[in-house]
Amino acid sequence: MGDCFDRLSHVMRLFHGVCRLRDLLSRGVSEPEVAAAVGRGELVRVRKGLYATPGADPVFVAARRTRSLLTCASAANFHGLWTLARRDQPPDRYHLLRPTGADRPDAVVHRDTWVAPDPYAPVAGVADVVLHALRCLPELEALLMAESAMHQGISLDFVRERLPGNRNAPARAVLGLVDTGSESPIETLARTHLRRAGLHVETQVEIEGVGWVDALVERRLILELDGKTHEEPRQLDKDRRRDRAAQLLGYPVFRYGYGDVVYRPELFVSEVTRMLGFPTGIDR
């Protein structure tokens, strides 16, 4: 029994807690073993031919039950893509890939698919996820997902070539904003807001005597965009030393957090613009 249970547990983990009977059988788990696991409460029969562990992600279970795949914003966390959504807040509606069949009233349904899905989870392939996001989400949310996908190696040309025609012009415009120099969502948003204000922004710039900075605005103002790691005492001390070194060289340093850039972008841009109006020790 131990070997049977180990094999069954392994397959269920492989499939993220929700698995079709045919996938269990193809991996050496027998129907009597499945039935016994259901009897012991180790598996739940979701529908004919589909089983889940009691602790399986209910979103994965719902997707498998409806023969759908999670995509767009609903698949971002699975693929490690950047988003504006908080992980502890469930969305109002999920995004599903359903090439055929009726639309679900409680979901945003996407029909087109270009690449193979994840082999084990009910999630569309990362290229499909990005393409759906570009055609569906607000501009900045789509940009974050696309740019982080490019960091993972997804080809910008591959994505652009699958967005032909006038209907996809807004999606291609989002791709025009992609700059893989940014290393975090807040850097991407800050760069985009400032460039739209007409400012020259370089990302991840090395300054002699200071080191690498998140962004250099108009070649004379250093912008540092802080995440939670910058709240740690050791990092705070390091940041202060770097700031002093930069200021001694004539560079003003502005530091902003996630909330400043995401929730107060107008104020963020206004402050940076005002600072650039003051004389500094840098002649560029």
Tab-separated table of C-alpha atoms in Angstrom, residues 71-74 93-96 107-111 114 128-143 145 163 167-168 170-172 174:
chain	number	residue	atom	x	y	z
A	71	THR	CA	-4.649	32.726	-18.790
A	72	CYS	CA	-4.046	36.476	-18.969
A	73	ALA	CA	-4.024	38.084	-15.501
A	74	SER	CA	-5.187	34.833	-13.872
A	93	ARG	CA	-13.474	37.578	-12.657
A	94	TYR	CA	-10.969	34.972	-13.814
A	95	HIS	CA	-9.505	34.826	-17.297
A	96	LEU	CA	-9.905	31.478	-19.047
A	107	ALA	CA	-15.104	34.669	-16.464
A	108	VAL	CA	-13.324	36.577	-19.217
A	109	VAL	CA	-12.962	34.021	-22.001
A	110	HIS	CA	-10.078	34.030	-24.488
A	111	ARG	CA	-10.304	31.910	-27.634
A	114	TRP	CA	-0.558	29.906	-30.284
A	128	ASP	CA	-0.394	32.786	-24.830
A	129	VAL	CA	-0.756	34.445	-21.427
A	130	VAL	CA	1.186	37.505	-22.606
A	131	LEU	CA	-0.667	37.733	-25.918
A	132	HIS	CA	-4.008	37.556	-24.148
A	133	ALA	CA	-2.887	40.225	-21.669
A	134	LEU	CA	-1.770	42.569	-24.445
A	135	ARG	CA	-5.172	42.289	-26.113
A	136	CYS	CA	-7.209	42.447	-22.922
A	137	LEU	CA	-5.708	44.345	-19.991
A	138	PRO	CA	-5.197	48.072	-19.364
A	139	GLU	CA	-1.986	49.375	-20.875
A	140	LEU	CA	0.291	49.459	-17.823
A	141	GLU	CA	-0.842	46.061	-16.544
A	142	ALA	CA	-0.212	44.529	-19.964
A	143	LEU	CA	3.195	46.230	-20.121
A	145	MET	CA	3.352	41.227	-17.873
A	163	LEU	CA	-0.457	40.671	-33.371
A	167	ARG	CA	-7.291	45.444	-34.371
A	168	ASN	CA	-4.015	44.645	-32.617
A	170	PRO	CA	-3.012	48.988	-29.280
A	171	ALA	CA	-1.303	45.750	-28.246
A	172	ARG	CA	1.666	46.484	-30.508
A	174	VAL	CA	2.276	48.425	-25.563
